[in-house]
mmCIF file of C-alpha atoms in Angstrom:
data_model
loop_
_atom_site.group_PDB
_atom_site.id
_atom_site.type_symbol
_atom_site.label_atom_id
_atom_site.label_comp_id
_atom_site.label_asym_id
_atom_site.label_seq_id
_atom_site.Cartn_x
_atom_site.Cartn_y
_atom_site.Cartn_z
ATOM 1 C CA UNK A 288 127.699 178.112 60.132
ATOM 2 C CA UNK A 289 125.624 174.906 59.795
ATOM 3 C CA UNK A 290 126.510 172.365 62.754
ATOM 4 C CA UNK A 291 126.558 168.928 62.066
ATOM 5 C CA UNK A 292 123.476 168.162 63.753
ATOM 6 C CA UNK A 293 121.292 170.982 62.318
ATOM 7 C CA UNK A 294 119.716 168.489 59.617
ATOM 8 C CA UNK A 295 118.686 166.381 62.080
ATOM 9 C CA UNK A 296 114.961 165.979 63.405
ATOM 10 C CA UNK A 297 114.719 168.079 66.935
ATOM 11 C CA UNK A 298 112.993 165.217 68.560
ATOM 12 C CA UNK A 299 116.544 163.358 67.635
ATOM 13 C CA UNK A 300 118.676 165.597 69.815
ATOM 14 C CA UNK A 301 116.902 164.741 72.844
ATOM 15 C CA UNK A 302 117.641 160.905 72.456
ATOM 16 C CA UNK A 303 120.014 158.638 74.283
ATOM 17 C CA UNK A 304 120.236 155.587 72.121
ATOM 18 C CA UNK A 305 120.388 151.928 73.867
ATOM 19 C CA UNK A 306 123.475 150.484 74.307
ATOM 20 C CA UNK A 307 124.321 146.901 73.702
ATOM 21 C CA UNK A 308 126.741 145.087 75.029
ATOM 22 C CA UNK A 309 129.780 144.581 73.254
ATOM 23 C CA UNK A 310 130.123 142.259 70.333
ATOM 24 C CA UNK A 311 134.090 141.617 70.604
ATOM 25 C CA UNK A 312 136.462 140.856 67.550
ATOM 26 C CA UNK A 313 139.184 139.579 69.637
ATOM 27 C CA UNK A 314 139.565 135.805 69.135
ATOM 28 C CA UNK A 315 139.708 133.294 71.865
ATOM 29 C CA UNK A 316 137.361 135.308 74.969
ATOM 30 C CA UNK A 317 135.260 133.675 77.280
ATOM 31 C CA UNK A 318 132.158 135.515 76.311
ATOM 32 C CA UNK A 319 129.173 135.863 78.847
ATOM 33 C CA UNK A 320 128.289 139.528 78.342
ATOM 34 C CA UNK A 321 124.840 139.478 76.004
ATOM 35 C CA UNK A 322 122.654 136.209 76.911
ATOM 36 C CA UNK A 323 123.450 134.713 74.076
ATOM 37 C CA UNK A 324 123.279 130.611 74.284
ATOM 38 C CA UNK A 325 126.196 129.392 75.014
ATOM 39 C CA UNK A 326 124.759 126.153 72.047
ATOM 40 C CA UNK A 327 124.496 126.722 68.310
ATOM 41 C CA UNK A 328 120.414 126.459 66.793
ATOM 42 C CA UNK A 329 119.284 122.897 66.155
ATOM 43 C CA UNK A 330 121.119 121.081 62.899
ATOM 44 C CA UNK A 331 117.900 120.958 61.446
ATOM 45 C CA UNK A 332 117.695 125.079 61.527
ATOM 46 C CA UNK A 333 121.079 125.149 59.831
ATOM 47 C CA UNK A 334 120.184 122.195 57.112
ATOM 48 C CA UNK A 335 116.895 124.595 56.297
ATOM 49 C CA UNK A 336 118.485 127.778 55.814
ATOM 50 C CA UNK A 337 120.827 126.215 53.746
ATOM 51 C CA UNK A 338 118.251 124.925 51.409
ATOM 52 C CA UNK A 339 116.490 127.795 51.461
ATOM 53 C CA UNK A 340 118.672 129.962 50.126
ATOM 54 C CA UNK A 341 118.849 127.426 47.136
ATOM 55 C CA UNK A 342 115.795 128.670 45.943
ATOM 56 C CA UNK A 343 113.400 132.070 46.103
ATOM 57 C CA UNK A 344 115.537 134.784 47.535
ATOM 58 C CA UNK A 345 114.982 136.633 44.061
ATOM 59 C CA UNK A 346 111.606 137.067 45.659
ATOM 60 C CA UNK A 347 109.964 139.086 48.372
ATOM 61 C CA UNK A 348 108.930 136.566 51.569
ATOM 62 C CA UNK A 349 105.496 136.213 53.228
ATOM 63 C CA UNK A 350 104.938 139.489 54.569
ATOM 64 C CA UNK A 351 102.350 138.010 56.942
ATOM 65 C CA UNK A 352 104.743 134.881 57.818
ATOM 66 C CA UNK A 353 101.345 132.362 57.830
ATOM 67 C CA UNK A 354 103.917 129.335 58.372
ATOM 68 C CA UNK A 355 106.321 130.611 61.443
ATOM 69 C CA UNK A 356 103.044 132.460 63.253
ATOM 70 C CA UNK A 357 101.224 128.786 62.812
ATOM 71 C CA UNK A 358 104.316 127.159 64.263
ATOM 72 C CA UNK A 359 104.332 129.402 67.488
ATOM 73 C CA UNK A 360 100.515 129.384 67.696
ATOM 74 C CA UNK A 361 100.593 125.556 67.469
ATOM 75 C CA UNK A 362 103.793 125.286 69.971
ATOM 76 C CA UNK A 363 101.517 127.419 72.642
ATOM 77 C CA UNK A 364 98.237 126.426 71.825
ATOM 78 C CA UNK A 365 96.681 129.483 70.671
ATOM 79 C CA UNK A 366 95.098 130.847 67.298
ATOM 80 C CA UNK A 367 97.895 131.589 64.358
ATOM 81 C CA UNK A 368 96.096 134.843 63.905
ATOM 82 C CA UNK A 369 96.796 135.978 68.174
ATOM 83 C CA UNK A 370 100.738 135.350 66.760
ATOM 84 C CA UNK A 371 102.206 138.443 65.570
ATOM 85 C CA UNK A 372 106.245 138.227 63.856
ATOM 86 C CA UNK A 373 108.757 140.642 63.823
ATOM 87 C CA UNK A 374 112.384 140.773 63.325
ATOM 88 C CA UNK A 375 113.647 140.456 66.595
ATOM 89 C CA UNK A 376 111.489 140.838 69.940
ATOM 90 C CA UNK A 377 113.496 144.692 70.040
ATOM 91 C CA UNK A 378 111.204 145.619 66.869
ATOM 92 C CA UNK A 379 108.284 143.978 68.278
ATOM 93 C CA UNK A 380 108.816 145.823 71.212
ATOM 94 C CA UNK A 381 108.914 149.353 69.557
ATOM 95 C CA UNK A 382 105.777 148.616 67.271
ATOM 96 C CA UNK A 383 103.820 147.760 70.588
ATOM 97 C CA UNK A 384 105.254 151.087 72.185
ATOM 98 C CA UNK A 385 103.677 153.280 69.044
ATOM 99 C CA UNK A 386 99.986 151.135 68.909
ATOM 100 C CA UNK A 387 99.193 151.164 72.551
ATOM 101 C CA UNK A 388 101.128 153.740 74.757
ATOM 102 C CA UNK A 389 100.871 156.779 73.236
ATOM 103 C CA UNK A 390 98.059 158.021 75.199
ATOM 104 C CA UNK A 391 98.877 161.162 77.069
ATOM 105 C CA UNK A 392 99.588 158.995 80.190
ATOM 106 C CA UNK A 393 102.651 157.773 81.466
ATOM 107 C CA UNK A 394 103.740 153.807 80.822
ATOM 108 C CA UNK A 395 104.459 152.213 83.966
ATOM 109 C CA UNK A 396 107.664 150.266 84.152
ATOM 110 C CA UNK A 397 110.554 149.164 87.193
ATOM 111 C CA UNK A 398 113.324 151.388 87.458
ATOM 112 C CA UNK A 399 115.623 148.409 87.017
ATOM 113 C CA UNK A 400 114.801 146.396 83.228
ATOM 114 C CA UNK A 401 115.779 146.510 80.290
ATOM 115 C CA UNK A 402 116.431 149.824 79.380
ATOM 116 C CA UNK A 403 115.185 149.992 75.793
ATOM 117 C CA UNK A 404 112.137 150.541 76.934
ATOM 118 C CA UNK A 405 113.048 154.135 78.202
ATOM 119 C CA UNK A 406 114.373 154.523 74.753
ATOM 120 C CA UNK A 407 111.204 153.286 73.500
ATOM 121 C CA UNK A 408 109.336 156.195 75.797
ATOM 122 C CA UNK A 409 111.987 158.689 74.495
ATOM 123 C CA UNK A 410 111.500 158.140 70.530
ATOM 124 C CA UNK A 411 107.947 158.292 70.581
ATOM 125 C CA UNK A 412 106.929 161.232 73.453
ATOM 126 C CA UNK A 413 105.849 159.131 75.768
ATOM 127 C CA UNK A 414 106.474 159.592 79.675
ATOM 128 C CA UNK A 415 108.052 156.471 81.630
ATOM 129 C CA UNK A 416 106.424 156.058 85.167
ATOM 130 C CA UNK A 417 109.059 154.640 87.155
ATOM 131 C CA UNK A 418 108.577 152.076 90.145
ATOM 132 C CA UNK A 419 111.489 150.674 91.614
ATOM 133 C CA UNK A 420 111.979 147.430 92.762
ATOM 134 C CA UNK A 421 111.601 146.238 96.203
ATOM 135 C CA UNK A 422 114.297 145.913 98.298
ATOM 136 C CA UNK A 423 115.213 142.347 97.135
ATOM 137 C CA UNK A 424 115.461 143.596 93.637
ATOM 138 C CA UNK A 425 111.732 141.651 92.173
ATOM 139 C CA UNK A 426 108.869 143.703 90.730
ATOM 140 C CA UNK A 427 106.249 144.514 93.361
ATOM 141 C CA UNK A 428 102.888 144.351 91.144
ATOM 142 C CA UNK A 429 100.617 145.919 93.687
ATOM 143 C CA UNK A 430 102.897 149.008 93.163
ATOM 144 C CA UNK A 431 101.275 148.908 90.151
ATOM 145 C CA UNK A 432 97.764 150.593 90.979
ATOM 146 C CA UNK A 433 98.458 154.400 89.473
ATOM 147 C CA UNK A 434 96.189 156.214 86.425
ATOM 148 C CA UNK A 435 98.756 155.453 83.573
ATOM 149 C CA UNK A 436 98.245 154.776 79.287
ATOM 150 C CA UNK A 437 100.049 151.088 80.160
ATOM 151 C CA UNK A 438 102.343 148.436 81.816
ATOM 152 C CA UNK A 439 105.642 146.880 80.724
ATOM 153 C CA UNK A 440 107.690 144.564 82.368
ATOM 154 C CA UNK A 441 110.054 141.702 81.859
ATOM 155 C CA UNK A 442 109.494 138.331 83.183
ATOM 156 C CA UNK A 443 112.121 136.757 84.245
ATOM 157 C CA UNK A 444 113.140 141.089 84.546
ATOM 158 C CA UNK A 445 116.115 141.875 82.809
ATOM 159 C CA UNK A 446 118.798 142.584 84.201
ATOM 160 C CA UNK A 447 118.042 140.640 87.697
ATOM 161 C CA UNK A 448 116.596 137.916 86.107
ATOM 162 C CA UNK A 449 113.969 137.137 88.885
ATOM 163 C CA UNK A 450 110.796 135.906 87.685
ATOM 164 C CA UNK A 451 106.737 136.652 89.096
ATOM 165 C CA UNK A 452 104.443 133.928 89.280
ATOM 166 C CA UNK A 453 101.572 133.651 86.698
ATOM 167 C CA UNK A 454 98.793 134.951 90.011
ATOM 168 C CA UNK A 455 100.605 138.301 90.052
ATOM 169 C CA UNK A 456 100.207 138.751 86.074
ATOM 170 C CA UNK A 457 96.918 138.479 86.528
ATOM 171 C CA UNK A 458 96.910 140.886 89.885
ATOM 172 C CA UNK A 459 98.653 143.008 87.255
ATOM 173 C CA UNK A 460 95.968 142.613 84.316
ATOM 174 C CA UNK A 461 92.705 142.578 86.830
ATOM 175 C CA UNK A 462 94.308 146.035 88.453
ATOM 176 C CA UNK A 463 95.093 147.502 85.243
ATOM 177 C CA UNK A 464 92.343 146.279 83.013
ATOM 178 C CA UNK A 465 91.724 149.661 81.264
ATOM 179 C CA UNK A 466 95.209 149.620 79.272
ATOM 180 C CA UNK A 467 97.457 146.780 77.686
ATOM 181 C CA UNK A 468 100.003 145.280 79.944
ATOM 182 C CA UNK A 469 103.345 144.054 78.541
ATOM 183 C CA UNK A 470 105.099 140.900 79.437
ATOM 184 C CA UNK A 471 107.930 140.773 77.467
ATOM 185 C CA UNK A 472 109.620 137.202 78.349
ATOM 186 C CA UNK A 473 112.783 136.874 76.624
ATOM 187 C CA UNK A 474 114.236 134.861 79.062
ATOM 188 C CA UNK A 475 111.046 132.698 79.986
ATOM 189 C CA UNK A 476 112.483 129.138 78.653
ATOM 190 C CA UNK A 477 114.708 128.979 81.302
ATOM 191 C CA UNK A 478 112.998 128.488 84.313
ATOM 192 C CA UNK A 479 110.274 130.865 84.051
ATOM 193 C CA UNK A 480 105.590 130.764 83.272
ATOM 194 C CA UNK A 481 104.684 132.253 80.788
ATOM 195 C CA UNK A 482 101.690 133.917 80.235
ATOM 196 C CA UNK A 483 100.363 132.816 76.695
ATOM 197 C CA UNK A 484 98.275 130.700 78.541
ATOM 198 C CA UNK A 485 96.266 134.375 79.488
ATOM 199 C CA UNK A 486 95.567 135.287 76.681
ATOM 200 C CA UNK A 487 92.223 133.880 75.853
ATOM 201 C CA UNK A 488 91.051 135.419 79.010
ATOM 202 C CA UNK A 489 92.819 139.192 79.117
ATOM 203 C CA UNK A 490 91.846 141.164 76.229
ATOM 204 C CA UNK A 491 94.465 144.175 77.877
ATOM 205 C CA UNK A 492 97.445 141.440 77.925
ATOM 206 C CA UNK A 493 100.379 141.312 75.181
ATOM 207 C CA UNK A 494 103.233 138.877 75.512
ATOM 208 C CA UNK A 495 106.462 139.096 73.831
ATOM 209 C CA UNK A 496 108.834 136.330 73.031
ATOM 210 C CA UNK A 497 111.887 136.279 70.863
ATOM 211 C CA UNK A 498 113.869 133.192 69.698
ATOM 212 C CA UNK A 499 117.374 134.925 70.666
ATOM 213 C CA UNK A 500 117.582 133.064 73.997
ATOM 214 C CA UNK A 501 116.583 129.619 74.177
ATOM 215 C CA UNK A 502 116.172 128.331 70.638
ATOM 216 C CA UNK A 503 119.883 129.866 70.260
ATOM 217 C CA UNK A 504 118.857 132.273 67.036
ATOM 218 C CA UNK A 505 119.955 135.919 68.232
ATOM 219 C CA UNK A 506 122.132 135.891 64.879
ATOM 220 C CA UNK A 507 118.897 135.637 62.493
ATOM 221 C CA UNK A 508 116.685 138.053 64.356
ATOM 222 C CA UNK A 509 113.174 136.359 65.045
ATOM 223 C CA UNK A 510 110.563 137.918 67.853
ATOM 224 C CA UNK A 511 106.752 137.295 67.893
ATOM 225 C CA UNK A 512 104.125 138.891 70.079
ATOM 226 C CA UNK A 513 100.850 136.740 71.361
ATOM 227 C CA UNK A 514 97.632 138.560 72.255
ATOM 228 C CA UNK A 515 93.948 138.531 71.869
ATOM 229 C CA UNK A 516 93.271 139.421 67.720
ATOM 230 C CA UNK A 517 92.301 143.484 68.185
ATOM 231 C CA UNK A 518 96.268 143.942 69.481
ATOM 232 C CA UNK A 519 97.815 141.649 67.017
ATOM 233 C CA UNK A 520 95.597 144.023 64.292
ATOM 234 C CA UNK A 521 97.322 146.824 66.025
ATOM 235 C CA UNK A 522 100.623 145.761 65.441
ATOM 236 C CA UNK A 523 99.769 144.430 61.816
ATOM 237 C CA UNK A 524 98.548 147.995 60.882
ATOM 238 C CA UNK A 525 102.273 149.597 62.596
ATOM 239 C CA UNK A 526 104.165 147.267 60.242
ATOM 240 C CA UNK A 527 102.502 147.429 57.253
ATOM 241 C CA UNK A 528 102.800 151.765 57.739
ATOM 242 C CA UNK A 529 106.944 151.170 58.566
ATOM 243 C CA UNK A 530 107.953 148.170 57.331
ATOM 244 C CA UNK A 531 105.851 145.165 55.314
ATOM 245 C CA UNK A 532 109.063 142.570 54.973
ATOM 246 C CA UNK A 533 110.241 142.627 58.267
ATOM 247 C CA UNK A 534 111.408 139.274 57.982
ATOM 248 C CA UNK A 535 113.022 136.665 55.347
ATOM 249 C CA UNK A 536 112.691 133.879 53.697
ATOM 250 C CA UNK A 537 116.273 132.620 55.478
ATOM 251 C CA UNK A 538 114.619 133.297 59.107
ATOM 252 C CA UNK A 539 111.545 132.496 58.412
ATOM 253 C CA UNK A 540 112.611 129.196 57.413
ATOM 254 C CA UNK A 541 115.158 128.722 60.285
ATOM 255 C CA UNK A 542 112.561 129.883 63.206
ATOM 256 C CA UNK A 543 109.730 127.275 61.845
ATOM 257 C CA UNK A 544 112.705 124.476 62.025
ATOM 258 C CA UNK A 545 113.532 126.058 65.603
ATOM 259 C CA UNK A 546 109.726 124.966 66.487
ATOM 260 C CA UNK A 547 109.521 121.482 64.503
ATOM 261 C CA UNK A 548 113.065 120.603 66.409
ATOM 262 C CA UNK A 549 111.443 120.319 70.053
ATOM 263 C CA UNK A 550 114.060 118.031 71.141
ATOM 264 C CA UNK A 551 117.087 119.629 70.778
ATOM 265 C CA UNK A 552 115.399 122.626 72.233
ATOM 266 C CA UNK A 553 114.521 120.828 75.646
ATOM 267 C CA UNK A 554 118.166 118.920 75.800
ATOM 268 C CA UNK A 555 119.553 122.905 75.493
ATOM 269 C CA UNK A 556 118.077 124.746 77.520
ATOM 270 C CA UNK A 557 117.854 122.270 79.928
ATOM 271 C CA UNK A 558 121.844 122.328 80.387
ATOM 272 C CA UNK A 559 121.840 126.052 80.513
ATOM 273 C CA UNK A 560 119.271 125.535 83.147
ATOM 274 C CA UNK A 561 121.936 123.086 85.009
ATOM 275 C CA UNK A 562 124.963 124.979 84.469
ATOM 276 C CA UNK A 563 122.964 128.241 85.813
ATOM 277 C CA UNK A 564 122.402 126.377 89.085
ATOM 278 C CA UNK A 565 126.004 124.877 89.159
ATOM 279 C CA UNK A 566 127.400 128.064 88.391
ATOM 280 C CA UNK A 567 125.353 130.401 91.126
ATOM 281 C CA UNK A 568 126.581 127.926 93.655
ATOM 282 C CA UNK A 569 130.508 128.164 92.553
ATOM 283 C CA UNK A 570 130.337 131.834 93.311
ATOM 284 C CA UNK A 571 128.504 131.929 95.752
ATOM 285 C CA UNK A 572 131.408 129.723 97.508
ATOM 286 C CA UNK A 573 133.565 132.632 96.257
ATOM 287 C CA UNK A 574 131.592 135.279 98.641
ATOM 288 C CA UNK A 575 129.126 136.627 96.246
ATOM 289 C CA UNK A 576 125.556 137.710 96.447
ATOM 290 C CA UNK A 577 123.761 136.455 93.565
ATOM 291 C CA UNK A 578 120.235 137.070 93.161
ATOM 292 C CA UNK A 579 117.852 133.836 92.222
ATOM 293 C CA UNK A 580 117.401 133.867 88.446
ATOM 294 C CA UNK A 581 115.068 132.300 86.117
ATOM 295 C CA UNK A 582 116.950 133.372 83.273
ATOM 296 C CA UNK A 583 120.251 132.719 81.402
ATOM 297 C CA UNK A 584 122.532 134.898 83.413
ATOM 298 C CA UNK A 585 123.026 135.582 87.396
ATOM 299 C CA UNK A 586 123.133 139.440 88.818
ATOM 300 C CA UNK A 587 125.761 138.726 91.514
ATOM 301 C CA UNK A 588 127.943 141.217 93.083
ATOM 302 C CA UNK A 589 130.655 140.957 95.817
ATOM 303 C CA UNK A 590 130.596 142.721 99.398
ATOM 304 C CA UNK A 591 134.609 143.192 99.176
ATOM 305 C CA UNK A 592 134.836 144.063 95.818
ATOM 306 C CA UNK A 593 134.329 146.842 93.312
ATOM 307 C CA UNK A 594 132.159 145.832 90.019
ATOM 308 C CA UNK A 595 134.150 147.722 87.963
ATOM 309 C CA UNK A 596 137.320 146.439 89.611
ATOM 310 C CA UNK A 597 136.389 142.982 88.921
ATOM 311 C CA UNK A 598 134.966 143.243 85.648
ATOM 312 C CA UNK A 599 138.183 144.960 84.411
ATOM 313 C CA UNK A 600 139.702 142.261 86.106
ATOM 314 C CA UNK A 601 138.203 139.629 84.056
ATOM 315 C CA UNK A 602 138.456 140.817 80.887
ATOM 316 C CA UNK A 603 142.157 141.051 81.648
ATOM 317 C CA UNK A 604 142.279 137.358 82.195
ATOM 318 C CA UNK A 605 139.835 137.173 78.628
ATOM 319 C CA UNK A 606 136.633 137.124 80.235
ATOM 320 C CA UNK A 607 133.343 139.505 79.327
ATOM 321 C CA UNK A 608 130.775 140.134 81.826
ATOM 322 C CA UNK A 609 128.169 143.340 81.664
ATOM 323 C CA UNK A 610 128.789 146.033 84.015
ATOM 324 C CA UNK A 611 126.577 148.804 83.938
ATOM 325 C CA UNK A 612 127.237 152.009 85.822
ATOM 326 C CA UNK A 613 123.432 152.140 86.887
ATOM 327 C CA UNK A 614 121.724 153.437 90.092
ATOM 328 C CA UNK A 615 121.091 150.656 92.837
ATOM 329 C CA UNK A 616 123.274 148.362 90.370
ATOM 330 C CA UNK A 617 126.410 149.897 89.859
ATOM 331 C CA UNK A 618 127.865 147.555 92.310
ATOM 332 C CA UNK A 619 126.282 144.221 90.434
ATOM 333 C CA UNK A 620 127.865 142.093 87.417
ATOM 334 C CA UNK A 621 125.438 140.204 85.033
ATOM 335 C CA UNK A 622 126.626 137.599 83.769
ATOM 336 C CA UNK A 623 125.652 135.240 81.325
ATOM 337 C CA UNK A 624 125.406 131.179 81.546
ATOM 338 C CA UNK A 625 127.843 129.421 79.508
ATOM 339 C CA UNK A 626 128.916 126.107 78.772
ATOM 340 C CA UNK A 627 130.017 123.888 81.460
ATOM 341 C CA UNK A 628 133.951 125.026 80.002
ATOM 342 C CA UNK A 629 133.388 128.719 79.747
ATOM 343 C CA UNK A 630 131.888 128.907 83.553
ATOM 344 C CA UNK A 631 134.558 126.984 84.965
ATOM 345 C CA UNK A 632 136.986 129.600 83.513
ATOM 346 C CA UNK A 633 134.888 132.321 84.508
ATOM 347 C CA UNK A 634 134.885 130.799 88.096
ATOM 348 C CA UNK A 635 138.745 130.452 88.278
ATOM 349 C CA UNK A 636 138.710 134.113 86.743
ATOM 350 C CA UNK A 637 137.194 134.777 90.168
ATOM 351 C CA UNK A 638 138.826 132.830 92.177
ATOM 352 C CA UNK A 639 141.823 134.657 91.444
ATOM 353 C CA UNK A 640 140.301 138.355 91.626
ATOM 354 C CA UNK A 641 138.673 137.713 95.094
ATOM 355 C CA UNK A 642 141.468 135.674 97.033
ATOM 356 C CA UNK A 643 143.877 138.946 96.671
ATOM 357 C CA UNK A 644 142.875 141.793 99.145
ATOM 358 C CA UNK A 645 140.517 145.015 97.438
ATOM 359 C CA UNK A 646 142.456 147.953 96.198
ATOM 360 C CA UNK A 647 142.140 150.790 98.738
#
């Protein structure tokens, strides 16, 4: 009898896939469950796509995307050939997993991120050396001194959202200088350094940005890495053995507008910034803990309330947070900024949940 997995690849059986949070068809819910910007891309993003699907989709785009790396490389002052594109910073991601960390040696990485990286570890045999966080939930580079085939973290970390100065990147590059550290910054815009500015001095260092977050593009699926030129050759020669097209002409054309539009990329993240602040001081006048983010979303969690409890609670009264049933977080909610509208309601969500007394 054949089973219904007995096609499938052995090294398949032994994955668990990442989960994402929930994309919800239900009309009319306060949605702050996936970091998405709470403000649509600039009009001049939307005005571009639209004229460029007038014209060339009958033809395959730039595979090496000269005009969106130049934009990026010109936005951080760098080279356009230390930019590498990819269709979201999740497939940038997985390219730099194959090129650099398959070397027999574990990757180093917190126990709390962002957990595609253990995925990451999982499709392509590679071990995941775990170091937790400290004891206020932030990355402790000089944890970071064990044998190991490379570093990833997040900055601002995901799901905590604290952020590391620029001096401990380096700490982390000078003490690992043999093998290619990972930032991956996702979340960076919002309050965070980043550390393009590194680059020209680290051969070992690879940063990873996507425009999801802050230039409010998660629907068109734009990432870019930014390293010295032998890692961005790495990551060329991964693509162009998987995938040569990764990304087209629509978001190519609607992440170079993202760049030229600087303005309405300042006035928006600036008021997630702002609500971010207003909003971790509303709940914290509701009794919760909420760690200090530099991202778009607080980790908070309540001493007389269950996580679960609540977040059931709130999507009763049509609001989405992200719970995950985690070690050391179980008991935290991440949730993510909003506009000034959808916070308020998430607050008087809250408001209600914590003034009646905790199920026994």
């Amino acid at each position: 009898m054949t089973s219904e997995t007995s096609f499938w690849s052995p090294a398949l059986r032994g994955l668990t896939p990442y989960t994402p949070g929930e994309q919800p068809v239900i009309e009319g819910l306060v949605k702050l469950n996936t970091n998405e910007n709470p403000y649509p891309p600039s009009p001049r993003v939307v005005a571009t796509i639209a004229a460029a699907a007038q014209e060339g989709l009958q033809l395959y785009p730039d595979p090496q995307a000269a005009g969106l790396r130049q934009a990026i490389a010109d936005f951080h002052g760098i080279a356009a050939n230390q930019v590498f594109a990819g269709n979201g910073s999740d497939e940038v991601l997985a390219h730099a997993f194959f090129a650099f960390f398959r070397q027999g040696k574990p990757v180093l990485m917190p126990d709390i991120s962002y957990s595609f990286y253990k995925v990451y570890c999982g499709l392509y045999g590679i071990d995941a050396g775990i170091v937790p966080l400290d004891a206020a939930m932030r990355i402790d580079v000089a944890q970071y001194r064990a044998p190991c085939g490379g570093v990833v973290i997040a900055n601002p970390n995901a799901p905590t959202g604290t952020g590391l100065p620029l001096a401990d990147i380096e700490q982390l590059l000078q003490q690992q200088s043999q093998c290619v550290v990972l930032v991956d910054e996702a979340y960076v815009d919002f309050g965070g350094e980043s550390a393009i500015g590194l680059v020209a001095r680290y051969p070992n260092l690879l940063v990873v940005q996507t425009l999801s977050k802050s230039r409010s593009l998660a629907g068109l699926r734009v990432g870019f890495a930014a390293g010295q030129r032998h890692l961005i050759e790495a990551l060329e020669t991964v693509r162009d053995s998987f995938n040569s097209y990764p990304l087209d002409r629509l978001a190519l054309a609607g992440a170079v507008a993202a760049y030229e539009d600087h303005a309405w990329f300042e006035t928006t993240r600036t008021a997630v910034i702002a609500s971010r602040e207003n909003l971790a001081r509303d709940l914290r006048a509701l009794g919760f803990d909420v760690l200090p983010s530099e991202a778009n979303f607080l980790m908070v969690h309540h001493p007389g309330h269950d996580a679960a409890v609540l977040a059931a609670g709130l999507r009763d009264r049509r609001v989405l947070v992200r719970h995950f049933r985690l070690p050391r977080i179980e008991q935290y909610l991440r949730i993510s900024v909003g506009t000034p509208a959808q916070c308020a309601a998430l607050v008087d969500a809250c408001r209600a949940l914590v003034s009646t007394e905790p199920a026994q």
